[in-house]
């Protein structure tokens, strides 16, 4: 095991500070007394200097856009990649240069005098272990917050701030700090390890599992990717044990099921589905959705979708899943993922798209949701926490069996911005690796954005915001993904004609 346990992490902290911290709970100020420091914390989801995505505003799909891409495909398929690129560049606007996320720095000596002073003030104060809450705030948290804000590239600053929040009992702030750092520097193992460690410490093994898996699958060339995958599986088992004991000790799922259905069997079904794992939970939910929906049975369309989906899924991981790709007759432009690799597309979504690269872009994103256990987590959280009332309301509102209603809930699921990002990161990697133009998902988002007229997205599960468009541009540029690969305009239109 290379993940540091709690004691190791304190050791790490001590190494950073050059001494061992005396962690005597009597020396610590209670968490609630520290609430006054909260306004100083930068919001987790506001990485500064986001610029508005200009490129997608200029995307003009009516301006022979797809005719040009089809022309480019002709050359691409004959191996003339430079000609294909040249043609695509005629209609694809250039992306704005990346917003600057400063390069990671580990060496304190590389900071300016002010940055070094922040670090010194904070570490001296931690050594002195101040007892007054005002001292803690002014001598530890304020300089560390300034350091993270003014020198965001200095990685030890993020880690020390998160660890110090943890030491002073500020769980939420510790997690918010490390998650913000992980967003900015997703390839840093030290940040990831701190995040995983905190999640485990705070009793969130499923989140820890997802974080480890996200890294393992997003960076398959990292020498530790297999170790992270194994760790992800191990934390997943921890979560299932926790789930099992909650079910048996509190009977919480039993009461949900009884309220919802008046039938205890329904509740047991949900619990058993979750405990049986993602693969079989996905099978059950998929079955109930298919039973409730008008499914498209066009074999040619299903085969096309399935062929591309299976190809992408092979590049993702989670080979134990039985991937399945379905089409629901529904004009809303949406697509969603159930646990265990069960993916559904609405006809409205397929009608919105014009190329195989776009289809593959959305497919890869949805498969990523499934691979990263997002839907599974959503059901588990609803079932185990106080927010189960949402689940209950949804169930009562729909009135049928418990299992089918969980399916119904998933249809309307919204993932957090963070989960959307995770799926974009993994999805884009796979889209590029499969040889498609990396713009595929980006284009679909641009169309959804235009459809919704700048307001809320019609794609209820997957909001298309300017910030998200900008983020996709950054991901594509940072990773050097090819925007001028295979588009597959004619191939797509042959199966899904306009
Ligand atoms: Zn999504």
Tab-separated table of C-alpha atoms and ligand atoms in Angstrom:
chain	number	residue	atom	x	y	z
A	1	UNK	CA	0.000	0.000	0.000
A	2	UNK	CA	1.438	3.307	-0.922
A	3	UNK	CA	-1.433	5.465	0.284
A	4	UNK	CA	-0.432	7.069	3.482
A	5	UNK	CA	-2.636	6.241	6.406
A	6	UNK	CA	-3.653	8.900	8.855
A	7	UNK	CA	-0.480	8.581	10.903
A	8	UNK	CA	1.662	8.662	7.811
A	9	UNK	CA	-0.033	11.793	6.677
A	10	UNK	CA	0.756	13.530	9.913
A	11	UNK	CA	4.278	12.361	9.442
A	12	UNK	CA	4.197	13.945	6.023
A	13	UNK	CA	2.913	17.127	7.529
A	14	UNK	CA	5.628	16.935	10.120
A	15	UNK	CA	8.230	16.474	7.445
A	16	UNK	CA	6.934	19.540	5.668
A	17	UNK	CA	7.121	21.480	8.879
A	18	UNK	CA	10.327	19.888	10.043
A	19	UNK	CA	8.940	18.467	13.267
A	20	UNK	CA	6.203	16.260	14.690
A	21	UNK	CA	2.996	17.960	15.593
A	22	UNK	CA	1.661	17.311	19.031
A	23	UNK	CA	-1.888	16.321	18.360
A	24	UNK	CA	-3.467	16.692	21.724
A	25	UNK	CA	-7.193	17.216	21.331
A	26	UNK	CA	-7.096	19.508	24.362
A	27	UNK	CA	-4.898	21.913	22.452
A	28	UNK	CA	-7.305	22.148	19.606
A	29	UNK	CA	-9.957	24.758	19.317
A	30	UNK	CA	-13.349	23.259	18.702
A	31	UNK	CA	-14.498	23.238	15.119
A	32	UNK	CA	-17.527	25.409	15.604
A	33	UNK	CA	-15.431	28.213	17.061
A	34	UNK	CA	-13.553	28.340	13.809
A	35	UNK	CA	-16.589	29.122	11.719
A	36	UNK	CA	-15.616	32.768	11.462
A	37	UNK	CA	-12.731	31.920	9.191
A	38	UNK	CA	-14.988	30.541	6.480
A	39	UNK	CA	-15.632	33.698	4.477
A	40	UNK	CA	-11.937	33.830	3.597
A	41	UNK	CA	-11.970	30.520	1.791
A	42	UNK	CA	-11.923	30.666	-1.964
A	43	UNK	CA	-14.917	28.806	-3.365
A	44	UNK	CA	-13.947	25.342	-4.525
A	45	UNK	CA	-15.638	25.620	-7.866
A	46	UNK	CA	-14.247	28.984	-8.792
A	47	UNK	CA	-10.837	28.568	-10.258
A	48	UNK	CA	-9.962	32.106	-11.104
A	49	UNK	CA	-9.273	33.586	-14.526
A	50	UNK	CA	-11.720	31.512	-16.479
A	51	UNK	CA	-12.184	33.255	-19.747
A	52	UNK	CA	-15.405	32.896	-21.678
A	53	UNK	CA	-15.229	30.311	-24.402
A	54	UNK	CA	-15.223	32.409	-27.537
A	55	UNK	CA	-14.698	29.632	-30.024
A	56	UNK	CA	-17.987	27.858	-29.565
A	57	UNK	CA	-19.859	31.131	-29.943
A	58	UNK	CA	-18.377	31.317	-33.426
A	59	UNK	CA	-19.310	27.775	-34.343
A	60	UNK	CA	-21.692	28.121	-37.230
A	61	UNK	CA	-23.145	24.721	-38.001
A	62	UNK	CA	-25.222	26.079	-40.884
A	63	UNK	CA	-22.205	27.377	-42.738
A	64	UNK	CA	-21.396	24.199	-44.696
A	65	UNK	CA	-19.821	22.983	-41.490
A	66	UNK	CA	-20.629	19.309	-41.897
A	67	UNK	CA	-20.152	19.354	-45.658
A	68	UNK	CA	-16.595	20.455	-45.019
A	69	UNK	CA	-16.089	17.828	-42.340
A	70	UNK	CA	-17.428	15.179	-44.715
A	71	UNK	CA	-14.925	16.380	-47.288
A	72	UNK	CA	-12.172	16.134	-44.678
A	73	UNK	CA	-13.264	12.563	-43.891
A	74	UNK	CA	-12.686	11.655	-47.515
A	75	UNK	CA	-9.009	12.598	-47.202
A	76	UNK	CA	-8.666	11.237	-43.666
A	77	UNK	CA	-9.803	7.792	-44.766
A	78	UNK	CA	-7.274	7.825	-47.569
A	79	UNK	CA	-4.519	8.631	-45.103
A	80	UNK	CA	-4.079	12.249	-46.163
A	81	UNK	CA	-4.258	13.611	-42.638
A	82	UNK	CA	-2.764	17.005	-43.398
A	83	UNK	CA	-5.307	17.690	-46.126
A	84	UNK	CA	-8.082	16.569	-43.780
A	85	UNK	CA	-6.797	18.914	-41.100
A	86	UNK	CA	-6.515	21.816	-43.489
A	87	UNK	CA	-10.126	21.428	-44.572
A	88	UNK	CA	-11.376	21.110	-41.008
A	89	UNK	CA	-9.479	24.236	-40.022
A	90	UNK	CA	-11.471	26.201	-42.599
A	91	UNK	CA	-14.648	25.761	-40.537
A	92	UNK	CA	-13.459	25.013	-37.018
A	93	UNK	CA	-12.622	28.162	-35.095
A	94	UNK	CA	-9.365	28.167	-33.177
A	95	UNK	CA	-9.660	27.855	-29.400
A	96	UNK	CA	-8.609	30.749	-27.239
A	97	UNK	CA	-5.257	30.176	-25.548
A	98	UNK	CA	-5.510	28.310	-22.273
A	99	UNK	CA	-6.234	30.203	-19.135
A	100	UNK	CA	-3.091	30.074	-17.130
A	101	UNK	CA	-2.926	27.485	-14.432
A	102	UNK	CA	0.572	28.085	-13.114
A	103	UNK	CA	3.125	25.312	-13.347
A	104	UNK	CA	3.425	23.196	-10.212
A	105	UNK	CA	6.232	24.199	-7.857
A	106	UNK	CA	7.548	22.186	-4.922
A	107	UNK	CA	10.504	24.274	-3.913
A	108	UNK	CA	9.826	27.017	-1.378
A	109	UNK	CA	12.913	28.867	-2.619
A	110	UNK	CA	11.165	29.438	-5.942
A	111	UNK	CA	8.486	31.583	-4.322
A	112	UNK	CA	8.882	35.316	-3.997
A	113	UNK	CA	9.607	36.862	-0.608
A	114	UNK	CA	5.949	37.390	0.150
A	115	UNK	CA	5.069	33.765	-0.574
A	116	UNK	CA	7.940	32.534	1.567
A	117	UNK	CA	6.797	34.817	4.355
A	118	UNK	CA	3.256	33.354	4.260
A	119	UNK	CA	4.681	29.858	4.569
A	120	UNK	CA	7.025	30.804	7.359
A	121	UNK	CA	4.367	32.633	9.380
A	122	UNK	CA	1.971	29.708	9.132
A	123	UNK	CA	4.475	26.945	9.865
A	124	UNK	CA	5.941	28.858	12.823
A	125	UNK	CA	2.436	29.302	14.222
A	126	UNK	CA	1.620	25.617	13.781
A	127	UNK	CA	4.827	24.777	15.643
A	128	UNK	CA	3.816	27.132	18.426
A	129	UNK	CA	0.329	25.573	18.364
A	130	UNK	CA	-1.611	28.712	19.297
A	131	UNK	CA	-4.553	28.218	21.573
A	132	UNK	CA	-6.625	31.280	20.882
A	133	UNK	CA	-8.895	31.015	17.918
A	134	UNK	CA	-8.019	34.507	16.760
A	135	UNK	CA	-4.335	33.529	16.731
A	136	UNK	CA	-5.062	30.406	14.721
A	137	UNK	CA	-6.946	32.414	12.183
A	138	UNK	CA	-4.536	35.277	11.805
A	139	UNK	CA	-1.298	33.353	12.076
A	140	UNK	CA	-2.128	30.026	10.370
A	141	UNK	CA	-5.144	30.150	8.119
A	142	UNK	CA	-4.882	33.667	6.760
A	143	UNK	CA	-1.283	33.312	5.508
A	144	UNK	CA	-1.970	29.828	4.121
A	145	UNK	CA	-5.087	31.030	2.331
A	146	UNK	CA	-3.127	33.942	0.873
A	147	UNK	CA	-0.344	31.577	-0.164
A	148	UNK	CA	-2.739	29.234	-1.981
A	149	UNK	CA	-4.453	32.165	-3.646
A	150	UNK	CA	-1.360	34.110	-4.696
A	151	UNK	CA	0.948	31.163	-5.414
A	152	UNK	CA	-1.509	28.441	-6.519
A	153	UNK	CA	1.321	26.555	-8.221
A	154	UNK	CA	3.011	25.854	-4.882
A	155	UNK	CA	1.659	22.353	-4.212
A	156	UNK	CA	2.785	22.006	-0.554
A	157	UNK	CA	0.660	25.080	0.228
A	158	UNK	CA	-2.571	23.296	-0.802
A	159	UNK	CA	-1.637	20.129	1.048
A	160	UNK	CA	-0.616	21.935	4.220
A	161	UNK	CA	-3.790	24.042	4.226
A	162	UNK	CA	-5.972	20.933	3.785
A	163	UNK	CA	-4.078	19.016	6.446
A	164	UNK	CA	-4.253	21.930	8.852
A	165	UNK	CA	-8.001	22.280	8.377
A	166	UNK	CA	-8.203	18.582	9.138
A	167	UNK	CA	-6.126	18.951	12.282
A	168	UNK	CA	-8.432	21.687	13.525
A	169	UNK	CA	-11.524	19.620	12.839
A	170	UNK	CA	-12.650	21.457	9.711
A	171	UNK	CA	-13.657	18.486	7.583
A	172	UNK	CA	-15.545	20.353	4.886
A	173	UNK	CA	-12.857	22.975	4.425
A	174	UNK	CA	-10.151	20.320	4.317
A	175	UNK	CA	-11.983	18.473	1.541
A	176	UNK	CA	-12.872	21.647	-0.350
A	177	UNK	CA	-9.229	22.739	-0.298
A	178	UNK	CA	-7.811	19.458	-1.529
A	179	UNK	CA	-10.518	19.032	-4.161
A	180	UNK	CA	-9.819	22.450	-5.582
A	181	UNK	CA	-6.127	21.571	-5.743
A	182	UNK	CA	-6.947	18.232	-7.406
A	183	UNK	CA	-8.993	20.029	-10.037
A	184	UNK	CA	-6.113	22.326	-10.860
A	185	UNK	CA	-3.422	19.650	-10.705
A	186	UNK	CA	-5.100	16.325	-11.536
A	187	UNK	CA	-1.817	14.537	-12.298
A	188	UNK	CA	-0.251	15.213	-8.898
A	189	UNK	CA	-0.150	11.993	-6.911
A	190	UNK	CA	0.605	13.795	-3.638
A	191	UNK	CA	-2.599	15.808	-3.941
A	192	UNK	CA	-4.560	12.711	-4.950
A	193	UNK	CA	-3.159	10.708	-2.029
A	194	UNK	CA	-4.083	13.457	0.412
A	195	UNK	CA	-7.582	13.586	-1.058
A	196	UNK	CA	-8.027	9.806	-0.850
A	197	UNK	CA	-6.659	9.779	2.658
A	198	UNK	CA	-9.053	12.494	3.836
A	199	UNK	CA	-12.021	10.794	2.162
A	200	UNK	CA	-11.227	7.518	3.917
A	201	UNK	CA	-10.714	9.345	7.185
A	202	UNK	CA	-14.123	10.997	6.859
A	203	UNK	CA	-15.879	7.706	6.140
A	204	UNK	CA	-16.276	8.163	2.392
A	205	UNK	CA	-14.763	4.994	0.908
A	206	UNK	CA	-16.849	5.141	-2.274
A	207	UNK	CA	-15.623	8.654	-3.039
A	208	UNK	CA	-12.074	7.479	-2.329
A	209	UNK	CA	-12.633	4.559	-4.697
A	210	UNK	CA	-13.885	6.878	-7.426
A	211	UNK	CA	-10.951	9.264	-6.987
A	212	UNK	CA	-8.442	6.403	-7.283
A	213	UNK	CA	-10.235	4.905	-10.287
A	214	UNK	CA	-10.514	8.234	-12.041
A	215	UNK	CA	-6.752	8.625	-11.817
A	216	UNK	CA	-6.037	5.012	-12.828
A	217	UNK	CA	-8.168	5.236	-15.967
A	218	UNK	CA	-7.366	8.819	-16.907
A	219	UNK	CA	-3.601	8.277	-16.735
A	220	UNK	CA	-3.073	4.698	-17.919
A	221	UNK	CA	0.586	5.420	-18.627
A	222	UNK	CA	1.278	6.342	-15.021
A	223	UNK	CA	3.434	3.583	-13.489
A	224	UNK	CA	1.103	3.377	-10.499
A	225	UNK	CA	-2.153	3.126	-12.448
A	226	UNK	CA	-2.657	-0.535	-11.573
A	227	UNK	CA	-2.004	0.074	-7.893
A	228	UNK	CA	-4.601	2.838	-7.896
A	229	UNK	CA	-7.080	0.554	-9.638
A	230	UNK	CA	-6.521	-2.142	-7.012
A	231	UNK	CA	-6.942	0.442	-4.281
A	232	UNK	CA	-10.193	1.588	-5.937
A	233	UNK	CA	-11.526	-1.975	-5.814
A	234	UNK	CA	-10.491	-2.324	-2.207
A	235	UNK	CA	-12.266	0.900	-1.158
A	236	UNK	CA	-15.312	-0.208	-3.105
A	237	UNK	CA	-15.465	-3.370	-1.002
A	238	UNK	CA	-15.169	-1.206	2.110
A	239	UNK	CA	-18.153	0.786	0.927
A	240	UNK	CA	-20.197	-2.345	0.360
A	241	UNK	CA	-19.416	-3.533	3.874
A	242	UNK	CA	-20.549	-0.178	5.213
A	243	UNK	CA	-23.705	-0.368	3.129
A	244	UNK	CA	-24.383	-3.874	4.339
A	245	UNK	CA	-24.025	-2.983	7.989
A	246	UNK	CA	-26.241	0.088	7.550
A	247	UNK	CA	-28.912	-2.037	5.962
A	248	UNK	CA	-28.780	-4.734	8.604
A	249	UNK	CA	-28.423	-2.473	11.625
A	250	UNK	CA	-30.668	0.460	10.821
A	251	UNK	CA	-33.103	-1.124	8.411
A	252	UNK	CA	-33.060	2.250	6.697
A	253	UNK	CA	-33.743	0.817	3.291
A	254	UNK	CA	-36.592	-1.158	4.762
A	255	UNK	CA	-38.336	1.961	5.957
A	256	UNK	CA	-37.821	3.745	2.658
A	257	UNK	CA	-39.306	0.852	0.791
A	258	UNK	CA	-42.263	0.612	3.102
A	259	UNK	CA	-43.057	4.295	2.773
A	260	UNK	CA	-42.710	4.166	-0.948
A	261	UNK	CA	-44.443	0.979	-1.761
A	262	UNK	CA	-46.089	-0.342	1.358
A	263	UNK	CA	-44.159	-3.435	0.506
A	264	UNK	CA	-40.994	-4.373	2.289
A	265	UNK	CA	-39.867	-6.566	-0.541
A	266	UNK	CA	-39.292	-3.518	-2.727
A	267	UNK	CA	-36.874	-2.088	-0.213
A	268	UNK	CA	-35.022	-5.323	0.192
A	269	UNK	CA	-34.709	-5.410	-3.552
A	270	UNK	CA	-32.974	-2.036	-3.631
A	271	UNK	CA	-30.603	-3.060	-0.871
A	272	UNK	CA	-29.830	-6.350	-2.502
A	273	UNK	CA	-29.308	-4.698	-5.854
A	274	UNK	CA	-26.786	-2.283	-4.379
A	275	UNK	CA	-25.037	-5.011	-2.452
A	276	UNK	CA	-24.925	-7.276	-5.465
A	277	UNK	CA	-22.686	-4.642	-7.026
A	278	UNK	CA	-22.794	-2.348	-9.981
A	279	UNK	CA	-23.144	-4.929	-12.696
A	280	UNK	CA	-26.285	-6.596	-11.441
A	281	UNK	CA	-27.762	-3.362	-10.046
A	282	UNK	CA	-27.390	-1.899	-13.530
A	283	UNK	CA	-29.101	-4.917	-15.053
A	284	UNK	CA	-32.103	-4.570	-12.767
A	285	UNK	CA	-32.465	-0.821	-13.267
A	286	UNK	CA	-32.011	-1.148	-17.026
A	287	UNK	CA	-34.719	-3.795	-17.177
A	288	UNK	CA	-37.191	-1.627	-15.340
A	289	UNK	CA	-36.459	1.392	-17.528
A	290	UNK	CA	-36.898	-0.679	-20.661
A	291	UNK	CA	-40.187	-1.991	-19.347
A	292	UNK	CA	-41.436	1.557	-18.723
A	293	UNK	CA	-40.136	3.259	-21.868
A	294	UNK	CA	-40.816	3.164	-25.542
A	295	UNK	CA	-37.673	1.500	-26.818
A	296	UNK	CA	-36.380	1.855	-30.380
A	297	UNK	CA	-35.842	-1.536	-31.997
A	298	UNK	CA	-34.195	-0.489	-35.279
A	299	UNK	CA	-31.469	-3.137	-35.483
A	300	UNK	CA	-29.232	-1.116	-37.753
A	301	UNK	CA	-29.225	1.889	-35.435
A	302	UNK	CA	-28.728	-0.281	-32.356
A	303	UNK	CA	-25.853	-2.163	-33.967
A	304	UNK	CA	-24.128	1.054	-35.003
A	305	UNK	CA	-24.482	2.510	-31.512
A	306	UNK	CA	-23.372	-0.740	-29.904
A	307	UNK	CA	-20.324	-1.209	-32.163
A	308	UNK	CA	-18.984	2.252	-31.350
A	309	UNK	CA	-19.937	1.976	-27.683
A	310	UNK	CA	-18.178	-1.375	-27.230
A	311	UNK	CA	-15.075	-0.070	-28.989
A	312	UNK	CA	-14.893	2.915	-26.622
A	313	UNK	CA	-15.726	0.835	-23.537
A	314	UNK	CA	-12.726	-1.402	-24.228
A	315	UNK	CA	-10.477	1.638	-23.829
A	316	UNK	CA	-11.996	2.589	-20.462
A	317	UNK	CA	-11.499	-0.205	-17.957
A	318	UNK	CA	-14.138	-2.057	-15.929
A	319	UNK	CA	-14.105	-5.056	-18.220
A	320	UNK	CA	-16.329	-6.888	-15.752
A	321	UNK	CA	-19.315	-4.783	-16.889
A	322	UNK	CA	-21.689	-5.995	-19.561
A	323	UNK	CA	-21.946	-2.845	-21.615
A	324	UNK	CA	-25.271	-2.234	-23.285
A	325	UNK	CA	-26.439	0.634	-25.474
A	326	UNK	CA	-30.123	1.434	-25.848
A	327	UNK	CA	-32.287	4.004	-27.594
A	328	UNK	CA	-35.418	5.430	-25.974
A	329	UNK	CA	-38.032	7.091	-28.148
A	330	UNK	CA	-38.062	10.498	-26.477
A	331	UNK	CA	-37.598	13.899	-28.177
A	332	UNK	CA	-35.688	15.432	-25.238
A	333	UNK	CA	-32.001	15.670	-26.184
A	334	UNK	CA	-30.601	13.537	-23.404
A	335	UNK	CA	-28.401	10.557	-22.706
A	336	UNK	CA	-27.746	8.835	-19.402
A	337	UNK	CA	-25.750	6.081	-17.781
A	338	UNK	CA	-26.926	3.494	-15.259
A	339	UNK	CA	-24.533	1.520	-13.068
A	340	UNK	CA	-22.598	-1.311	-14.660
A	341	UNK	CA	-22.312	0.090	-18.185
A	342	UNK	CA	-25.977	0.399	-19.173
A	343	UNK	CA	-26.197	3.429	-21.449
A	344	UNK	CA	-29.356	5.027	-22.854
A	345	UNK	CA	-29.738	7.585	-25.640
A	346	UNK	CA	-32.911	9.510	-26.388
A	347	UNK	CA	-33.897	9.822	-30.037
A	348	UNK	CA	-33.851	13.604	-29.437
A	349	UNK	CA	-30.150	13.393	-28.705
A	350	UNK	CA	-29.405	11.309	-31.778
A	351	UNK	CA	-31.310	13.800	-33.921
A	352	UNK	CA	-29.233	16.645	-32.547
A	353	UNK	CA	-25.967	15.045	-33.610
A	354	UNK	CA	-24.426	15.078	-37.082
A	355	UNK	CA	-21.295	12.973	-36.931
A	356	UNK	CA	-19.863	9.789	-35.482
A	357	UNK	CA	-17.323	11.874	-33.560
A	358	UNK	CA	-20.188	13.662	-31.805
A	359	UNK	CA	-21.906	10.383	-31.018
A	360	UNK	CA	-18.632	8.922	-29.756
A	361	UNK	CA	-18.032	12.039	-27.664
A	362	UNK	CA	-21.329	11.666	-25.804
A	363	UNK	CA	-20.932	7.890	-25.600
A	364	UNK	CA	-17.474	8.185	-24.056
A	365	UNK	CA	-18.754	10.719	-21.543
A	366	UNK	CA	-21.670	8.485	-20.517
A	367	UNK	CA	-19.541	5.346	-20.306
A	368	UNK	CA	-17.188	7.311	-18.064
A	369	UNK	CA	-20.070	8.094	-15.673
A	370	UNK	CA	-20.753	4.393	-15.434
A	371	UNK	CA	-17.117	3.341	-15.150
A	372	UNK	CA	-16.570	5.874	-12.347
A	373	UNK	CA	-19.578	4.550	-10.368
A	374	UNK	CA	-21.394	7.882	-10.459
A	375	UNK	CA	-24.928	6.471	-10.790
A	376	UNK	CA	-24.254	3.754	-8.266
A	377	UNK	CA	-23.033	6.349	-5.807
A	378	UNK	CA	-26.116	8.462	-6.386
A	379	UNK	CA	-28.490	5.635	-5.500
A	380	UNK	CA	-26.401	4.594	-2.513
A	381	UNK	CA	-26.248	8.140	-1.183
A	382	UNK	CA	-29.963	8.677	-1.594
A	383	UNK	CA	-30.642	5.430	0.178
A	384	UNK	CA	-28.245	5.870	3.066
A	385	UNK	CA	-28.386	9.535	3.981
A	386	UNK	CA	-31.031	11.950	5.064
A	387	UNK	CA	-31.532	12.945	1.463
A	388	UNK	CA	-33.404	9.715	1.045
A	389	UNK	CA	-36.478	11.897	1.194
A	390	UNK	CA	-35.775	12.812	-2.427
A	391	UNK	CA	-35.796	9.176	-3.283
A	392	UNK	CA	-39.002	8.659	-1.354
A	393	UNK	CA	-40.722	11.627	-2.983
A	394	UNK	CA	-39.679	10.398	-6.353
A	395	UNK	CA	-40.916	6.940	-5.576
A	396	UNK	CA	-44.255	8.063	-4.255
A	397	UNK	CA	-44.674	10.422	-7.172
A	398	UNK	CA	-44.278	7.571	-9.566
A	399	UNK	CA	-46.120	5.035	-7.556
A	400	UNK	CA	-44.895	1.777	-9.060
A	401	UNK	CA	-42.421	-0.793	-7.699
A	402	UNK	CA	-39.374	0.357	-5.824
A	403	UNK	CA	-36.866	-0.880	-8.342
A	404	UNK	CA	-38.509	0.796	-11.278
A	405	UNK	CA	-38.722	4.022	-9.341
A	406	UNK	CA	-35.045	4.104	-8.641
A	407	UNK	CA	-34.733	3.782	-12.385
A	408	UNK	CA	-37.092	6.699	-12.752
A	409	UNK	CA	-35.003	8.751	-10.386
A	410	UNK	CA	-31.913	8.030	-12.425
A	411	UNK	CA	-33.603	9.318	-15.546
A	412	UNK	CA	-33.688	12.748	-13.990
A	413	UNK	CA	-30.352	12.542	-12.288
A	414	UNK	CA	-28.067	15.510	-12.200
A	415	UNK	CA	-24.460	14.950	-11.435
A	416	UNK	CA	-22.338	17.476	-9.647
A	417	UNK	CA	-20.090	19.727	-11.667
A	418	UNK	CA	-17.162	17.759	-10.332
A	419	UNK	CA	-18.521	14.449	-11.626
A	420	UNK	CA	-19.235	16.028	-14.991
A	421	UNK	CA	-15.617	17.104	-15.117
A	422	UNK	CA	-14.368	13.659	-14.164
A	423	UNK	CA	-16.407	12.163	-17.000
A	424	UNK	CA	-15.193	14.810	-19.421
A	425	UNK	CA	-11.555	14.095	-18.540
A	426	UNK	CA	-11.875	10.346	-19.010
A	427	UNK	CA	-14.302	10.625	-21.932
A	428	UNK	CA	-12.072	12.968	-23.927
A	429	UNK	CA	-9.035	10.772	-23.388
A	430	UNK	CA	-10.885	7.800	-24.818
A	431	UNK	CA	-12.458	9.791	-27.664
A	432	UNK	CA	-8.996	10.881	-28.755
A	433	UNK	CA	-7.462	7.444	-28.272
A	434	UNK	CA	-10.157	5.956	-30.528
A	435	UNK	CA	-9.061	8.273	-33.352
A	436	UNK	CA	-12.074	10.570	-33.408
A	437	UNK	CA	-11.888	14.354	-33.577
A	438	UNK	CA	-11.599	15.493	-29.997
A	439	UNK	CA	-14.209	18.187	-30.741
A	440	UNK	CA	-17.043	15.633	-30.770
A	441	UNK	CA	-18.366	16.201	-27.265
A	442	UNK	CA	-17.568	19.898	-27.454
A	443	UNK	CA	-19.717	20.292	-30.570
A	444	UNK	CA	-22.701	18.583	-28.970
A	445	UNK	CA	-22.362	20.859	-25.961
A	446	UNK	CA	-22.184	23.887	-28.257
A	447	UNK	CA	-25.408	22.821	-29.979
A	448	UNK	CA	-27.169	22.255	-26.680
A	449	UNK	CA	-26.012	25.632	-25.521
A	450	UNK	CA	-27.315	27.274	-28.687
A	451	UNK	CA	-30.601	25.357	-28.429
A	452	UNK	CA	-31.159	26.553	-24.923
A	453	UNK	CA	-30.456	30.136	-25.954
A	454	UNK	CA	-27.844	30.721	-23.307
A	455	UNK	CA	-30.218	29.696	-20.532
A	456	UNK	CA	-30.470	26.384	-18.755
A	457	UNK	CA	-29.565	23.438	-20.879
A	458	UNK	CA	-32.207	21.167	-22.302
A	459	UNK	CA	-29.899	18.325	-21.590
A	460	UNK	CA	-31.043	18.141	-18.040
A	461	UNK	CA	-28.482	15.629	-16.837
A	462	UNK	CA	-25.502	17.342	-18.364
A	463	UNK	CA	-25.455	21.100	-18.164
A	464	UNK	CA	-23.684	22.914	-20.984
A	465	UNK	CA	-22.308	26.117	-19.576
A	466	UNK	CA	-19.772	28.537	-20.949
A	467	UNK	CA	-17.459	27.526	-18.176
A	468	UNK	CA	-17.788	23.912	-19.198
A	469	UNK	CA	-17.122	24.731	-22.856
A	470	UNK	CA	-14.023	26.601	-21.818
A	471	UNK	CA	-12.956	23.699	-19.682
A	472	UNK	CA	-13.330	21.282	-22.609
A	473	UNK	CA	-11.196	23.607	-24.737
A	474	UNK	CA	-8.553	23.597	-22.038
A	475	UNK	CA	-8.614	19.835	-21.671
A	476	UNK	CA	-8.222	19.346	-25.404
A	477	UNK	CA	-5.333	21.814	-25.597
A	478	UNK	CA	-3.542	20.795	-22.411
A	479	UNK	CA	-3.543	17.143	-23.400
A	480	UNK	CA	-2.719	17.837	-27.028
A	481	UNK	CA	-5.771	15.912	-28.257
A	482	UNK	CA	-6.306	15.947	-31.997
A	483	UNK	CA	-9.202	18.156	-33.070
A	484	UNK	CA	-8.774	17.058	-36.666
A	485	UNK	CA	-9.254	13.303	-36.511
A	486	UNK	CA	-12.068	11.209	-37.961
A	487	UNK	CA	-15.479	12.943	-38.009
A	488	UNK	CA	-17.622	10.282	-39.671
A	489	UNK	CA	-20.286	12.625	-41.021
A	490	UNK	CA	-21.546	10.374	-43.807
A	491	UNK	CA	-21.268	7.225	-41.716
A	492	UNK	CA	-23.511	8.804	-39.088
A	493	UNK	CA	-26.036	10.208	-41.522
A	494	UNK	CA	-26.339	6.852	-43.257
A	495	UNK	CA	-27.696	5.419	-39.996
A	496	UNK	CA	-29.403	8.476	-38.532
A	497	UNK	CA	-30.540	10.512	-41.542
A	498	UNK	CA	-31.512	14.149	-41.149
B	1	LIG	ZN1	-22.598	13.835	-17.662
